[in-house]
PDB file of C-alpha atoms in Angstrom:
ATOM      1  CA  UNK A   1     -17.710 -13.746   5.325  1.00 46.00           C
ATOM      2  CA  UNK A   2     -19.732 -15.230   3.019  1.00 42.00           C
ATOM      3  CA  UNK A   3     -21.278 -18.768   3.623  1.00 44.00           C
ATOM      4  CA  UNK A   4     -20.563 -21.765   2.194  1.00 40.00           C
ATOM      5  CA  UNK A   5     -23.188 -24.322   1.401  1.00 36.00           C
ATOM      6  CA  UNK A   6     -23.679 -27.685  -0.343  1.00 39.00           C
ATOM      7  CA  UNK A   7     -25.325 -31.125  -0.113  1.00 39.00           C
ATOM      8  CA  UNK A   8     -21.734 -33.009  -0.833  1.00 42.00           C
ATOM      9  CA  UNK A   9     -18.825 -30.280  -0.152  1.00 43.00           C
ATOM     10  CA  UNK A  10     -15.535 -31.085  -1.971  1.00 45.00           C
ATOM     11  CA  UNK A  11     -13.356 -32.454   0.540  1.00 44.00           C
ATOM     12  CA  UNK A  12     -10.885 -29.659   0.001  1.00 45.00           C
ATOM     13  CA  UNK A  13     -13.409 -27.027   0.447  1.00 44.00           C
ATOM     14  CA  UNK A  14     -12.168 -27.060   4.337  1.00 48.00           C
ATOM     15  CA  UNK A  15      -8.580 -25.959   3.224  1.00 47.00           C
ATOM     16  CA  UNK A  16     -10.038 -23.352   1.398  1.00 46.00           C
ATOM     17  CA  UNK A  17     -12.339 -22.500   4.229  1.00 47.00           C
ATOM     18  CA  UNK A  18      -9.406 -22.760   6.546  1.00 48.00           C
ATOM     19  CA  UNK A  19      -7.283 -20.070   4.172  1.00 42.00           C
ATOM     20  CA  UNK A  20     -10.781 -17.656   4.172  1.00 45.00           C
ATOM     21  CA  UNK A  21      -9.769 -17.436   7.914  1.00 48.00           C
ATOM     22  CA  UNK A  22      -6.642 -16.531   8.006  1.00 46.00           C
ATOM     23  CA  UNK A  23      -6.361 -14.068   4.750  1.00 46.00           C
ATOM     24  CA  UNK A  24      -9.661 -12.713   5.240  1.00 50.00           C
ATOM     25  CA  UNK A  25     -10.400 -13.948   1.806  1.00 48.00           C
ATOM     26  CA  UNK A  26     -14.262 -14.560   0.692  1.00 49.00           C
ATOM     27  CA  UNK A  27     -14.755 -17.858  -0.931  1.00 44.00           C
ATOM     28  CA  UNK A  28     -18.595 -18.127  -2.039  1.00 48.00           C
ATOM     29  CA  UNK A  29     -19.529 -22.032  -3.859  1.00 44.00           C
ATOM     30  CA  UNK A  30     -21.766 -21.042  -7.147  1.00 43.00           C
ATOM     31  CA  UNK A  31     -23.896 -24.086  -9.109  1.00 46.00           C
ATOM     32  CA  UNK A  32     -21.385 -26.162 -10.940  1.00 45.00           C
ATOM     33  CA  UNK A  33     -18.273 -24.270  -9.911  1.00 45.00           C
ATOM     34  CA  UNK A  34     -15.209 -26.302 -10.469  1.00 46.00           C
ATOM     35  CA  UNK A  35     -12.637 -23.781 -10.150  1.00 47.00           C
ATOM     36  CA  UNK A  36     -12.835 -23.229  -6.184  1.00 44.00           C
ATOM     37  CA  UNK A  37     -11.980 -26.950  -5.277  1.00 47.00           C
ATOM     38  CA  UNK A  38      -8.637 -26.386  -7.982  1.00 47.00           C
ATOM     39  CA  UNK A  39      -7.513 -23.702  -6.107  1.00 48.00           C
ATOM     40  CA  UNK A  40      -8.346 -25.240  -3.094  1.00 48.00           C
ATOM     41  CA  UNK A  41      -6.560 -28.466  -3.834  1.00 50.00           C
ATOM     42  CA  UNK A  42      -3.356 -26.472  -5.319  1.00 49.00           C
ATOM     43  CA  UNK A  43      -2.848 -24.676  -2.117  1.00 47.00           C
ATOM     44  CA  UNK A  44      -2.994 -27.995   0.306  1.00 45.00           C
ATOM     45  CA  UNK A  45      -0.484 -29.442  -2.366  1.00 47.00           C
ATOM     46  CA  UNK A  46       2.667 -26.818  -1.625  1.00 46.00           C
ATOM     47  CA  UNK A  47       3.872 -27.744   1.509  1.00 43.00           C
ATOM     48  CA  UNK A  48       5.159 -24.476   4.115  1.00 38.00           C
ATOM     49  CA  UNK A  49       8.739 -25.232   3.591  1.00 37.00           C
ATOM     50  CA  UNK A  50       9.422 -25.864  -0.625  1.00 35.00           C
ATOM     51  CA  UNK A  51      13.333 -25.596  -0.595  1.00 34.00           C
ATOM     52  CA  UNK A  52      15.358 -27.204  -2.622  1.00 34.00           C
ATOM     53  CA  UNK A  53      18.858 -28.079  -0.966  1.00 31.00           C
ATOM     54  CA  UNK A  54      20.503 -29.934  -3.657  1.00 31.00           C
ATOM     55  CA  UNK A  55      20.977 -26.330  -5.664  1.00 29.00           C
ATOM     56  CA  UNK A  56      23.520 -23.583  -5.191  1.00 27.00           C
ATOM     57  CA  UNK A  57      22.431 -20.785  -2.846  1.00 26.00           C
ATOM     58  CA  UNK A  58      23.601 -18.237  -5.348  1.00 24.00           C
ATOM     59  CA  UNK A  59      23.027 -18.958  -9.341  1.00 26.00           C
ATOM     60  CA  UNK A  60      22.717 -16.926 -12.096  1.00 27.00           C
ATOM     61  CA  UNK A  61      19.960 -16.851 -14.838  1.00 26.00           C
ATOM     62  CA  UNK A  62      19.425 -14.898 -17.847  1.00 27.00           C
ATOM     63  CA  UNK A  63      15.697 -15.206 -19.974  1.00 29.00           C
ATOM     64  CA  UNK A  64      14.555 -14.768 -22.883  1.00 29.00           C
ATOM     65  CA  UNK A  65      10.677 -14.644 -23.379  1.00 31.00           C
ATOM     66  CA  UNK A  66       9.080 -15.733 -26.719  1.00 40.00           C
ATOM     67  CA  UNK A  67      10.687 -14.773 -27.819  1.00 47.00           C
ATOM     68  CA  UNK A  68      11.183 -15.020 -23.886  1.00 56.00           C
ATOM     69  CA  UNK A  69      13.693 -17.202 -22.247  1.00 52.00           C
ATOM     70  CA  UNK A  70      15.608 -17.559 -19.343  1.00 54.00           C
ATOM     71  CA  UNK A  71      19.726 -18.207 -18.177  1.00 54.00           C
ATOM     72  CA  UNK A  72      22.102 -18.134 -15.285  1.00 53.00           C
ATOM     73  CA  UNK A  73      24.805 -15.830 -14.535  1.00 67.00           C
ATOM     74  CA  UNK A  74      26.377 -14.947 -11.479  1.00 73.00           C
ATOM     75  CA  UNK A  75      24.301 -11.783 -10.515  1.00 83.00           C
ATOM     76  CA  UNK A  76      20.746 -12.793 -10.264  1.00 88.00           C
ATOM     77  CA  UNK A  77      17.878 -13.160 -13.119  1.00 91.00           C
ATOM     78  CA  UNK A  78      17.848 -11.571 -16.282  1.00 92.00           C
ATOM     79  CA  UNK A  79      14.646 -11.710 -17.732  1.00 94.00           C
ATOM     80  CA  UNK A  80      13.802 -10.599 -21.225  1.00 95.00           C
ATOM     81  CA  UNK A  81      10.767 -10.308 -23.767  1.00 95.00           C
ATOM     82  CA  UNK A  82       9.373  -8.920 -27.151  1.00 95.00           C
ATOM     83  CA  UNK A  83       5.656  -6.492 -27.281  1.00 94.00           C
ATOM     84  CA  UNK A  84       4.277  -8.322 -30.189  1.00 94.00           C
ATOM     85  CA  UNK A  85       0.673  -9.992 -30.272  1.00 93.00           C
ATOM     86  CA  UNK A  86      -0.623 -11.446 -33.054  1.00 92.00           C
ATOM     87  CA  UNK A  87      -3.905 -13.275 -34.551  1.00 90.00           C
ATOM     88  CA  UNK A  88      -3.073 -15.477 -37.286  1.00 86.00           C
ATOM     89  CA  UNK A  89      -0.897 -12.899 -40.101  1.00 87.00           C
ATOM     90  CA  UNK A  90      -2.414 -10.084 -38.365  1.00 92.00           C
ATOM     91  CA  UNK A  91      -0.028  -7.625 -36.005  1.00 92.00           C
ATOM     92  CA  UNK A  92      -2.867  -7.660 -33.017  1.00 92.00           C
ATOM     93  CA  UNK A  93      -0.419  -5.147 -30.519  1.00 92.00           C
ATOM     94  CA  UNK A  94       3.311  -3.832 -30.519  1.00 94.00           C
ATOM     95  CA  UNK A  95       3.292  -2.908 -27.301  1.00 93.00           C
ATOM     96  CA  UNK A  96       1.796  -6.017 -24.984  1.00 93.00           C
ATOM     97  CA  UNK A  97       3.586  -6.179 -21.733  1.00 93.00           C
ATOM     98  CA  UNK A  98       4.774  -9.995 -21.271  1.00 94.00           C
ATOM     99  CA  UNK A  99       6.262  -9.482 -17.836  1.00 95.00           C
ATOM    100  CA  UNK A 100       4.070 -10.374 -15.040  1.00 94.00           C
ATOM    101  CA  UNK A 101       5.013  -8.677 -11.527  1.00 94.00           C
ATOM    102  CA  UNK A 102       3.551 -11.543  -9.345  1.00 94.00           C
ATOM    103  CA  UNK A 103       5.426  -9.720  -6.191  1.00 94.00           C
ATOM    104  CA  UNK A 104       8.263  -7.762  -5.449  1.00 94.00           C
ATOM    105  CA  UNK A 105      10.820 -10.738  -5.794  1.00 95.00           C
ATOM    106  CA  UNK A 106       8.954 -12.872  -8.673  1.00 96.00           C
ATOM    107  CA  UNK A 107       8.044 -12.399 -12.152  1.00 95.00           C
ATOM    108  CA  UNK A 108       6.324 -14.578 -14.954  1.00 95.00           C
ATOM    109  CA  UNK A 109       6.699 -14.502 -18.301  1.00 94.00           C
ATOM    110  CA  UNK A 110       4.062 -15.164 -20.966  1.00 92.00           C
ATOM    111  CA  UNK A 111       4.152 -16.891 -24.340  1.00 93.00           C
ATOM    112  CA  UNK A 112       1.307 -18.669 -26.323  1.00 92.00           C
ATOM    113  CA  UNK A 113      -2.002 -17.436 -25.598  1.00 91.00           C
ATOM    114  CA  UNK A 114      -2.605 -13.538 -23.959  1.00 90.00           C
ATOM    115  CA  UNK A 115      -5.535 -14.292 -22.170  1.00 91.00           C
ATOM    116  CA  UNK A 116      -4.575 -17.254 -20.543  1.00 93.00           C
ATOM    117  CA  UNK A 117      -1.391 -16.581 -19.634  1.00 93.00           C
ATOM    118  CA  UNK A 118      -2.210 -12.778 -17.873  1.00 92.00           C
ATOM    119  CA  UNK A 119      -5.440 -15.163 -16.376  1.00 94.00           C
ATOM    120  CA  UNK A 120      -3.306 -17.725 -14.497  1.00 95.00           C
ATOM    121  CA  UNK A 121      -0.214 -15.770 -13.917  1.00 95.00           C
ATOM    122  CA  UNK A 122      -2.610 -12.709 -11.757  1.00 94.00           C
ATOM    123  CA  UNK A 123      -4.636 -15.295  -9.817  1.00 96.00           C
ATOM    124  CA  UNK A 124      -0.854 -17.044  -9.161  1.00 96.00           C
ATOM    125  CA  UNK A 125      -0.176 -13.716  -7.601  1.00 95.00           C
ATOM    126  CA  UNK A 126      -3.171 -13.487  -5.089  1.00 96.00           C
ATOM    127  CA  UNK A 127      -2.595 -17.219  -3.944  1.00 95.00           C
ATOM    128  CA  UNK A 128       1.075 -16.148  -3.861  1.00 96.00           C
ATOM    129  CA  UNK A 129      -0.578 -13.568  -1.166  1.00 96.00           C
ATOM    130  CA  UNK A 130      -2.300 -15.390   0.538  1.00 96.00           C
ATOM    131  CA  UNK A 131       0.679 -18.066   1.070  1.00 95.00           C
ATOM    132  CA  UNK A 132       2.489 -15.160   2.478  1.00 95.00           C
ATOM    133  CA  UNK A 133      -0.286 -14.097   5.027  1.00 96.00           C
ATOM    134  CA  UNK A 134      -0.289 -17.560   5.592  1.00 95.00           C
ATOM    135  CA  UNK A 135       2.925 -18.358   6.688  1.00 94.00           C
ATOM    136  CA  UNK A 136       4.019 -15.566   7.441  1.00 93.00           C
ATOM    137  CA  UNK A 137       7.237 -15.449   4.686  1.00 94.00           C
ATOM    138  CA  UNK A 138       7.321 -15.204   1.026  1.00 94.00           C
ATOM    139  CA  UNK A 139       6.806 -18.145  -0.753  1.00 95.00           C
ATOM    140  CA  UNK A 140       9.745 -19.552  -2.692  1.00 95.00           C
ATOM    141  CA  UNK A 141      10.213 -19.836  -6.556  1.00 95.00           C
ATOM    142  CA  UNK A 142       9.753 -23.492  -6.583  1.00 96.00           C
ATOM    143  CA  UNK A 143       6.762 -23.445  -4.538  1.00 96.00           C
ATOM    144  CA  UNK A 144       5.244 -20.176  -6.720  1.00 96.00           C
ATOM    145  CA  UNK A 145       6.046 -22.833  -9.602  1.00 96.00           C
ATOM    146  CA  UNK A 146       4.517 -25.924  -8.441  1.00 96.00           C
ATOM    147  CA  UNK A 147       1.177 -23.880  -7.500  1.00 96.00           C
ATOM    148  CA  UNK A 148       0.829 -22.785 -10.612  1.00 96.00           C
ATOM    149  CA  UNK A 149       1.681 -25.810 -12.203  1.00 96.00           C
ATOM    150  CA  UNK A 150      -1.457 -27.594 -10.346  1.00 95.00           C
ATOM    151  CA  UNK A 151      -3.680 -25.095 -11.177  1.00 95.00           C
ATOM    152  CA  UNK A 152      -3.082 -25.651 -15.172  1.00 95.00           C
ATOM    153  CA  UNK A 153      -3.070 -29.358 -14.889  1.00 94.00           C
ATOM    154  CA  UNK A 154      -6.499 -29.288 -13.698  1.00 93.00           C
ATOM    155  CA  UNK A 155      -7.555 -28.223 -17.341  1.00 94.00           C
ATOM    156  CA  UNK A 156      -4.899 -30.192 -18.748  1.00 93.00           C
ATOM    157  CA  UNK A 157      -6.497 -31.132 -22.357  1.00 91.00           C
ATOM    158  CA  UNK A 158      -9.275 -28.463 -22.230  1.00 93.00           C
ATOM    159  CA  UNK A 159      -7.397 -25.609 -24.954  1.00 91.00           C
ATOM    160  CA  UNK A 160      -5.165 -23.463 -22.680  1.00 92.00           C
ATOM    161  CA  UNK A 161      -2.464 -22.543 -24.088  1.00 93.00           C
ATOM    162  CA  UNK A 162       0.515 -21.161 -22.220  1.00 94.00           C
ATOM    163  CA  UNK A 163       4.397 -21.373 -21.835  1.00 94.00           C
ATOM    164  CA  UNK A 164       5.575 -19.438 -18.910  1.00 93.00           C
ATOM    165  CA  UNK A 165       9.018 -18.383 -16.720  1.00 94.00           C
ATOM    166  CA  UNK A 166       8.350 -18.191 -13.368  1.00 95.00           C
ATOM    167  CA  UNK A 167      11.821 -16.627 -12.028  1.00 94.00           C
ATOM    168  CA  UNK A 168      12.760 -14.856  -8.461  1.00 94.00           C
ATOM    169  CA  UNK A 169      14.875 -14.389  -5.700  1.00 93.00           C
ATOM    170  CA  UNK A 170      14.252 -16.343  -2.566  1.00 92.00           C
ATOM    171  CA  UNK A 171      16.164 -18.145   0.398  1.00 91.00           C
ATOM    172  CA  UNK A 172      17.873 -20.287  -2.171  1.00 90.00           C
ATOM    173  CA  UNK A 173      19.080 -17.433  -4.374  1.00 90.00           C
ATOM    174  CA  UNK A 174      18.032 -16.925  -7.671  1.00 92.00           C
ATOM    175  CA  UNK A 175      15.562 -19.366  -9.187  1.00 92.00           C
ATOM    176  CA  UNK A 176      13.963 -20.047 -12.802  1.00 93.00           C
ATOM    177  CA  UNK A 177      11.128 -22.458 -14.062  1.00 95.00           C
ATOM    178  CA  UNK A 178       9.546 -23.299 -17.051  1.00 96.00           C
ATOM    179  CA  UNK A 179       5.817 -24.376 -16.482  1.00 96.00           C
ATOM    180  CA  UNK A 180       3.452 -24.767 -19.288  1.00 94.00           C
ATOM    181  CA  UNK A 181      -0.892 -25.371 -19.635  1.00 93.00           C
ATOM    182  CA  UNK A 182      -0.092 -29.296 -19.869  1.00 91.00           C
ATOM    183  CA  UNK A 183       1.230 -29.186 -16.407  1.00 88.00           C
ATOM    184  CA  UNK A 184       5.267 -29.546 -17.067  1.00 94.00           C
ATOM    185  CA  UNK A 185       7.885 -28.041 -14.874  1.00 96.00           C
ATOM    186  CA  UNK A 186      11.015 -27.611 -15.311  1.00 95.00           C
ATOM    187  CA  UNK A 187      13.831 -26.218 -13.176  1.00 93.00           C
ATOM    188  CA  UNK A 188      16.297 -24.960 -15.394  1.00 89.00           C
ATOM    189  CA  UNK A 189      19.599 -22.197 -16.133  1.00 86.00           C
ATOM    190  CA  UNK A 190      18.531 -21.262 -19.325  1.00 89.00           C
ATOM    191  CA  UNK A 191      15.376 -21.200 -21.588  1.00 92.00           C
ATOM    192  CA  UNK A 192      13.935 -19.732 -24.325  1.00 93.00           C
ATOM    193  CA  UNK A 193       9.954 -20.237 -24.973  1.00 93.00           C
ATOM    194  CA  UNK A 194       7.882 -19.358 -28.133  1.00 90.00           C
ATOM    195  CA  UNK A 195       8.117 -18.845 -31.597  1.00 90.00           C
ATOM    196  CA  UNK A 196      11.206 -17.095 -32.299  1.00 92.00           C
ATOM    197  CA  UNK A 197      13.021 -19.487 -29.551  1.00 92.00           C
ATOM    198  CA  UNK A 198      15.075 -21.045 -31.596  1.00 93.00           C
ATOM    199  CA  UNK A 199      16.822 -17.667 -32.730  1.00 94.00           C
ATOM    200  CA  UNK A 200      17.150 -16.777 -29.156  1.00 94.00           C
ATOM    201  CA  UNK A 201      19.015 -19.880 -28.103  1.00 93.00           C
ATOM    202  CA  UNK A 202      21.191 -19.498 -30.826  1.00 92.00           C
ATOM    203  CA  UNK A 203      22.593 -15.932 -29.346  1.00 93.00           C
ATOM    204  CA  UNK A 204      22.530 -17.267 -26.133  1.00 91.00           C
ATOM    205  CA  UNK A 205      23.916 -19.874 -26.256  1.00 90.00           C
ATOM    206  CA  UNK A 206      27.149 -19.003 -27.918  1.00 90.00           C
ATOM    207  CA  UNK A 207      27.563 -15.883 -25.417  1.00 89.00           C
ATOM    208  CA  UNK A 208      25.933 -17.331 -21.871  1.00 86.00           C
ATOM    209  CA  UNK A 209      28.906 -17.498 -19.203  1.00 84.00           C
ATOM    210  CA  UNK A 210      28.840 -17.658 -15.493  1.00 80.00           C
ATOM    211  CA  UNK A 211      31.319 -14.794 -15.242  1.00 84.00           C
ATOM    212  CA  UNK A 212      29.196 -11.949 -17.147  1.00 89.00           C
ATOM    213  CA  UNK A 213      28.560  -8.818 -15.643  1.00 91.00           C
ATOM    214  CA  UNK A 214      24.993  -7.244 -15.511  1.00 91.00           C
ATOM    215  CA  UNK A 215      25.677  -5.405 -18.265  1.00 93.00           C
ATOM    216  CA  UNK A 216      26.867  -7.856 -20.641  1.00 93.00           C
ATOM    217  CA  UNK A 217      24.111 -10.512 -19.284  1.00 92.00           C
ATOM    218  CA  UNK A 218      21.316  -7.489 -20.428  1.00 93.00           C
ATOM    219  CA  UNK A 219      23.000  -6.738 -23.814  1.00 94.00           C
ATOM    220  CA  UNK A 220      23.121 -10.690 -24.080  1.00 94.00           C
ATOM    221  CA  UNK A 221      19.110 -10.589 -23.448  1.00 94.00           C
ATOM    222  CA  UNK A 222      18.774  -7.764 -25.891  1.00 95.00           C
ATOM    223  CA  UNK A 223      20.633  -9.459 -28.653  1.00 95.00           C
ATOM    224  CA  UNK A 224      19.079 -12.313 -28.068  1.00 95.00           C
ATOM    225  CA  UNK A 225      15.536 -10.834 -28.601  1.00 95.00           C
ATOM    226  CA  UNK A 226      16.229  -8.500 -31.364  1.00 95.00           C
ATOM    227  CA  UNK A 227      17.759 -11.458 -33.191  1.00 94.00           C
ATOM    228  CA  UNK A 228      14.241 -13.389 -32.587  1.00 94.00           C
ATOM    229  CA  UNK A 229      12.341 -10.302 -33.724  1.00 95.00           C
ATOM    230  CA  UNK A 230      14.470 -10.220 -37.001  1.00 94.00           C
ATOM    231  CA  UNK A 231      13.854 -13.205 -38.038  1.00 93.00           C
ATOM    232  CA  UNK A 232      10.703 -14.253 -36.641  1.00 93.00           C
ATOM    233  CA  UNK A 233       7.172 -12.625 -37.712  1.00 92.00           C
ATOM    234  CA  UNK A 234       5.396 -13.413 -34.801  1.00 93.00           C
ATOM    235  CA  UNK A 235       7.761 -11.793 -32.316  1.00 94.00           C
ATOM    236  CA  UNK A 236       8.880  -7.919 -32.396  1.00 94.00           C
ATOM    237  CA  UNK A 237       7.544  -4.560 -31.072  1.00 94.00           C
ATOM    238  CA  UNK A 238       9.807  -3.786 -27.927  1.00 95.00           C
ATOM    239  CA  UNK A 239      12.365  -5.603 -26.028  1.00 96.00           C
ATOM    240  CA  UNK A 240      11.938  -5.295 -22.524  1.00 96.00           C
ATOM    241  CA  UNK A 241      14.750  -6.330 -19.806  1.00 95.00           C
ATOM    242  CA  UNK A 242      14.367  -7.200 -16.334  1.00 95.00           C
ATOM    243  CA  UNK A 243      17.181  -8.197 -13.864  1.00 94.00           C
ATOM    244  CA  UNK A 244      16.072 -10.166 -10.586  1.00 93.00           C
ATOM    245  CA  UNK A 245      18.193  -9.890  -8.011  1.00 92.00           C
ATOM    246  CA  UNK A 246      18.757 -10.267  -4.026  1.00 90.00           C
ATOM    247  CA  UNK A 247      16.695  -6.879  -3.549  1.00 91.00           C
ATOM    248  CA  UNK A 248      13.829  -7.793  -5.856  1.00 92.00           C
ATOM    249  CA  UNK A 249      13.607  -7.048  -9.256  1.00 95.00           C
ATOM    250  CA  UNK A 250      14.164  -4.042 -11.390  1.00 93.00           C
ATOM    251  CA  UNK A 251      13.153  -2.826 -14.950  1.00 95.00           C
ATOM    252  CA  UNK A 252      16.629  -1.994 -16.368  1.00 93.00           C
ATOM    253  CA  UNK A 253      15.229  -0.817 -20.136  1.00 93.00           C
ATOM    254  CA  UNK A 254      12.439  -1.004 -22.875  1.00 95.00           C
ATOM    255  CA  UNK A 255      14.280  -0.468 -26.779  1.00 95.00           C
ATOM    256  CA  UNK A 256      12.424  -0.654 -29.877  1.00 95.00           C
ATOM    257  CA  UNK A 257      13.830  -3.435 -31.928  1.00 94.00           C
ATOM    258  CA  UNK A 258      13.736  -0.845 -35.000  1.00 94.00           C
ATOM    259  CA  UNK A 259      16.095   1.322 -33.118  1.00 94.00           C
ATOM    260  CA  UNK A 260      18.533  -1.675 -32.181  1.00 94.00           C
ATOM    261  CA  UNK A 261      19.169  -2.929 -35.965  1.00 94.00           C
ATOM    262  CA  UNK A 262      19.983   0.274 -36.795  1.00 93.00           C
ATOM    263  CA  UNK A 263      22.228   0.446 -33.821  1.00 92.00           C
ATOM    264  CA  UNK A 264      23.773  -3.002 -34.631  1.00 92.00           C
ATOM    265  CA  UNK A 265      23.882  -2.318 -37.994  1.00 90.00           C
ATOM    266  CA  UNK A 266      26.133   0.133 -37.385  1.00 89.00           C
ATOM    267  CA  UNK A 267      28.224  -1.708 -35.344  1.00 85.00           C
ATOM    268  CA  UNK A 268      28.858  -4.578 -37.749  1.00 73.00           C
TER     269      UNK A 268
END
């Protein structure tokens, strides 16, 4: 293990020393390093045992991703998002993947910029590792949440830019936030984050129930992304669907949004 050395030590350098331990994790100080004592302090902040009891043990939620966003229904998570990346007018990508797989029972969502949002949302996933070698369980949605949610508010007012879903399954049941780079979170049933969320709200809005099936809550997701992608420039590509439930999560389909309007077209 690699040493760790200065004249004044953060004081929450010994949590991070004390997690090194455990997880076998190297921590190594470098001149000027800030981001060690952020991590260091978001860990110590999550306490073992993060469990809501005022909450359901079994909700739904359906989401829709930015066009992402999230809802509740009574089978688990439904998580949906567009492919498109773009700088300024220009069409950077079609086919970005906006789903984060932070473990086999959580996923994160990204909307607003690419780089920070795939940035904070992997290193979520080692901590989210090392919680679990830690203490032995997974850690639970709202604890996932409120780590990452420290970690951003650190640079709170310092350019990063990201809206993201951090939905799972965990003792609790199904569970969704909305955290963002100015350190909000939200618990929530149903959001929609990005630029073609208003479009997305609209569909779901008028069709989210607590009795759908999975299949209707996915074609709700679907609709409710190909609707953003119509109408909004910024969002398009693919839509690709997600369902979280008591086994983990699953990829249930990727559809090119060119192939659904003719599809609903042809419905109407």
């Amino acid at each position: 293990m690699t040493g760790l050395i200065q004249r004044s030590p953060h004081p929450s350098l010994a949590t991070a020393a004390k997690v090194s331990a455990i997880s076998g994790t190297q921590f190594r100080s470098l001149p000027q390093d800030t981001l060690l004592p952020v991590l260091a302090d978001a860990m110590a902040s999550v306490p073992d045992s993060t469990w809501r009891k005022d909450r359901a043990a079994f909700e739904e939620t359906d989401a829709i991703l930015d066009s992402t966003g999230h809802g509740q229904f009574q089978h688990g998570v439904i998580v949906a998002v567009d492919s498109r990346a773009t700088a300024g007018s220009y069409i950077a990508s079609q086919t970005v993947k906006k789903v984060i797989e932070i473990n086999p029972y959580l996923l994160g969502t990204m909307a607003g910029g690419a780089a920070d949002c795939s940035f904070w949302e992997r290193l979520l996933a080692r901590q989210c590792r090392i919680y679990e070698l830690r203490n032995k369980e997974r850690i639970s949605v709202a604890a996932a949440s409120k780590l990452l949610a420290n970690m951003v508010y650190q640079y709170k007012g310092m350019g990063l830019s990201m809206g993201t879903m951090v939905c799972g399954w965990d003792k609790r049941g199904p569970g969704l936030y909305y955290v963002d780079s100015e350190g909000n979170r939200v618990c929530g049933d149903l959001f929609a984050v990005g630029s073609g969320s208003m479009y997305a709200y609209g569909v779901m809005d008028s069709g989210l129930r607590h009795e759908l099936t999975v299949e209707e809550a996915c074609e709700l997701g679907r609709r409710a992304i190909y609707q953003a992608t119509y109408r909004d420039a910024y969002s398009g590509g693919q839509v690709n669907l997600y369902h979280v439930h008591g086994e983990g999560w699953t990829r249930v389909s990727q559809d090119d949004v060119l192939m659904l309007h003719q599809q609903y077209k042809e419905k109407a």
